[in-house]
Coordinates of C-alpha atoms in Angstrom, one line a residue:
F1 CA 50.9 95.7 -106.8
I2 CA 51.3 96.9 -110.4
D3 CA 51.4 93.2 -111.3
Q4 CA 48.1 92.8 -109.6
I5 CA 46.5 95.7 -111.6
L6 CA 48.1 94.1 -114.6
T7 CA 46.7 91.0 -113.9
A8 CA 43.2 91.7 -113.1
T9 CA 42.9 94.6 -115.9
N10 CA 44.2 92.0 -118.2
R11 CA 41.6 89.5 -117.4
N12 CA 39.1 92.1 -118.3
L13 CA 40.6 93.2 -121.5
R14 CA 40.7 89.5 -122.4
A15 CA 37.2 89.2 -121.7
S16 CA 36.0 91.9 -123.8
G17 CA 38.1 90.7 -126.8
K18 CA 41.1 93.5 -126.6
G19 CA 44.9 93.0 -126.2
E20 CA 46.4 92.7 -123.2
M21 CA 48.5 95.6 -121.6
S22 CA 52.2 95.3 -121.0
T23 CA 54.0 96.8 -118.2
D24 CA 55.2 99.4 -120.6
E25 CA 51.9 100.2 -121.8
F26 CA 50.6 100.4 -118.1
W27 CA 53.0 103.4 -117.3
K28 CA 52.2 105.4 -120.9
F29 CA 48.5 104.9 -119.4
V30 CA 49.6 106.5 -116.2
G31 CA 51.4 109.4 -118.0
V32 CA 48.3 109.8 -120.2
I33 CA 45.8 109.9 -117.1
I34 CA 48.5 112.5 -115.6
S35 CA 48.4 114.7 -118.8
L36 CA 44.3 114.6 -118.6
A37 CA 44.2 115.8 -115.1
V38 CA 45.6 119.3 -116.2
K39 CA 44.2 119.7 -119.6
T40 CA 40.5 120.6 -120.1
D41 CA 40.4 120.1 -123.7
P42 CA 38.1 117.2 -125.0
L43 CA 39.7 113.9 -125.4
E44 CA 39.3 113.8 -129.2
V45 CA 41.3 117.1 -129.3
L46 CA 43.9 115.5 -127.1
F47 CA 44.4 112.5 -129.0
K48 CA 44.4 114.3 -132.4
R49 CA 47.1 113.3 -134.8
S50 CA 48.1 116.6 -135.9
P51 CA 49.1 118.8 -133.0
S52 CA 47.6 122.4 -132.5
T53 CA 49.0 125.0 -134.8
S54 CA 48.9 127.8 -132.2
I55 CA 51.7 128.0 -129.9
L56 CA 49.5 129.8 -127.3
C57 CA 46.9 127.0 -127.5
M58 CA 49.1 123.7 -127.7
S59 CA 47.8 120.5 -126.6
P60 CA 49.7 117.4 -126.2
N61 CA 49.3 115.0 -129.1
L62 CA 48.5 112.1 -126.9
S63 CA 48.0 109.6 -129.8
Q64 CA 51.8 109.1 -129.7
F65 CA 51.3 107.0 -126.7
M66 CA 48.1 105.5 -127.4
S67 CA 45.4 105.7 -129.3
L68 CA 42.0 107.2 -128.1
G69 CA 40.2 104.1 -128.6
R70 CA 43.1 102.1 -126.9
Y71 CA 42.8 104.6 -123.6
L72 CA 38.8 104.0 -123.6
H73 CA 39.3 100.2 -123.5
I74 CA 41.9 100.2 -120.7
C75 CA 39.8 102.7 -118.7
Q76 CA 36.8 100.4 -119.0
A77 CA 38.8 97.4 -118.0
L78 CA 41.1 98.9 -115.4
A79 CA 40.8 96.9 -112.1
F80 CA 43.1 96.8 -109.2
G81 CA 42.7 93.3 -108.4
G82 CA 40.1 92.7 -105.6
T83 CA 38.1 89.7 -105.3
R84 CA 34.5 90.0 -105.0
P85 CA 33.4 89.5 -101.2
S86 CA 31.0 86.6 -100.6
A87 CA 27.3 87.1 -101.0
D88 CA 26.7 87.4 -97.2
K89 CA 29.4 89.7 -96.5
T90 CA 29.1 93.7 -97.7
E91 CA 32.0 95.3 -99.0
A92 CA 31.1 98.1 -101.3
F93 CA 34.5 99.4 -102.5
W94 CA 35.9 95.9 -102.8
E95 CA 37.4 96.7 -106.7
V96 CA 39.2 99.7 -105.3
Q97 CA 40.2 98.5 -101.9
P98 CA 43.3 97.0 -102.9
L99 CA 44.7 100.4 -104.1
V100 CA 43.6 102.4 -101.0
D101 CA 45.2 99.4 -98.8
A102 CA 48.6 100.2 -101.1
F103 CA 48.3 103.9 -100.3
N104 CA 48.1 103.3 -96.9
K105 CA 50.5 100.7 -96.5
C106 CA 53.2 103.2 -98.6
R107 CA 52.4 106.0 -96.3
R108 CA 52.9 104.1 -93.2
D109 CA 56.1 102.0 -94.3
H110 CA 57.6 105.3 -96.0
F111 CA 56.4 108.6 -94.3
E112 CA 57.2 110.1 -91.0
P113 CA 54.5 112.2 -89.8
G114 CA 54.9 115.4 -87.7
C115 CA 53.6 115.5 -84.0
K116 CA 50.1 116.9 -85.3
L117 CA 47.4 114.7 -87.1
C118 CA 44.0 115.8 -88.2
V119 CA 41.4 113.1 -88.5
D120 CA 38.6 114.3 -90.8
E121 CA 36.3 113.4 -93.4
S122 CA 36.5 114.7 -97.0
R123 CA 33.6 114.8 -99.8
F124 CA 34.3 114.4 -103.3
S125 CA 31.3 115.6 -105.5
W126 CA 29.9 113.0 -107.6
R127 CA 28.1 113.3 -111.0
G128 CA 28.3 109.9 -112.0
R129 CA 26.1 106.8 -111.6
D130 CA 25.6 104.9 -108.0
Q131 CA 24.8 101.4 -107.6
D132 CA 21.4 102.5 -106.2
Y133 CA 20.4 103.6 -109.8
A134 CA 22.7 102.0 -112.3
D135 CA 25.0 98.7 -112.0
G136 CA 28.6 99.4 -112.1
G137 CA 28.1 102.9 -110.7
A138 CA 29.7 104.1 -107.5
P139 CA 29.0 101.8 -104.6
F140 CA 27.8 104.1 -101.9
V141 CA 27.0 108.0 -102.7
S142 CA 26.2 110.0 -99.7
H143 CA 23.2 112.2 -100.0
E144 CA 23.2 115.2 -97.8
K145 CA 20.6 118.1 -98.6
R146 CA 22.4 120.6 -96.5
K147 CA 25.8 120.3 -98.1
P148 CA 26.2 122.4 -101.3
D149 CA 27.7 119.2 -103.0
N150 CA 24.9 117.0 -101.8
L151 CA 26.2 114.0 -104.0
A152 CA 29.2 113.0 -103.0
I153 CA 31.6 110.2 -102.1
E154 CA 33.2 110.5 -98.5
V155 CA 36.5 109.4 -97.4
K156 CA 37.4 109.3 -93.9
N157 CA 41.1 110.5 -93.6
V158 CA 44.1 111.3 -91.6
A159 CA 46.5 114.1 -92.5
D160 CA 49.7 115.3 -91.2
V161 CA 49.2 119.2 -90.1
E162 CA 52.8 120.1 -90.9
T163 CA 52.7 118.8 -94.5
G164 CA 49.2 118.3 -95.4
S165 CA 49.9 115.3 -96.9
L166 CA 47.3 112.4 -96.4
L167 CA 48.7 109.4 -94.4
Q168 CA 45.3 107.2 -94.3
L169 CA 42.1 106.7 -96.3
E170 CA 39.2 104.9 -95.7
F171 CA 36.1 104.9 -98.1
V172 CA 32.5 105.6 -96.0
S173 CA 30.0 103.4 -97.0
N174 CA 26.3 102.1 -95.8
K175 CA 25.7 102.1 -92.2
Y176 CA 25.6 98.3 -92.3
E177 CA 29.1 98.1 -93.7
M178 CA 30.5 100.8 -91.4
R179 CA 29.3 98.8 -88.4
T180 CA 31.8 96.2 -89.2
R181 CA 34.7 98.4 -89.7
E182 CA 37.8 98.4 -87.3
F183 CA 37.4 101.0 -84.4
V184 CA 33.5 101.4 -84.8
Q185 CA 32.6 99.6 -82.2
Q186 CA 35.2 100.7 -79.6
F187 CA 35.2 104.7 -80.5
N188 CA 31.7 104.8 -82.3
A189 CA 33.7 106.3 -85.1

């Protein structure tokens, strides 16, 4: 799957005139993303060449792994290898579907769930663009006025009750695409 990500991302990097990403650089990029997930400092601070002088407020110097410019170029070019569906087919999340498929397959192949499962929907608050208003935004954003996070991306999921581990994910899309999904006709899911 990593080769698929590298191929798709490098295609985008080349198209924008940037250098290709190696496997080593991919893993550095993943490490930087993980570091950014736990830090709230602005990117400019985290990629600053001189580390913080205060031991109490130390921020990692991510520029030792890649420059801020390179990080932003990779973020912009990042792709998971999906192929655009034909014009007569609607697959809203085709760009990230290979990542979801790999996650689902990995869980199916390597995780033995307990006897209790929970089927539910999760909502992730969305503050970015959506394709109703801007090209390149999220393919489908749920608008529900009765929810506190009225703009959100929804995911159907199955979780193992004993461990709380997610086992299966499926993005919720528009009603036309949802009608074509597996189990919808049979179970009115």
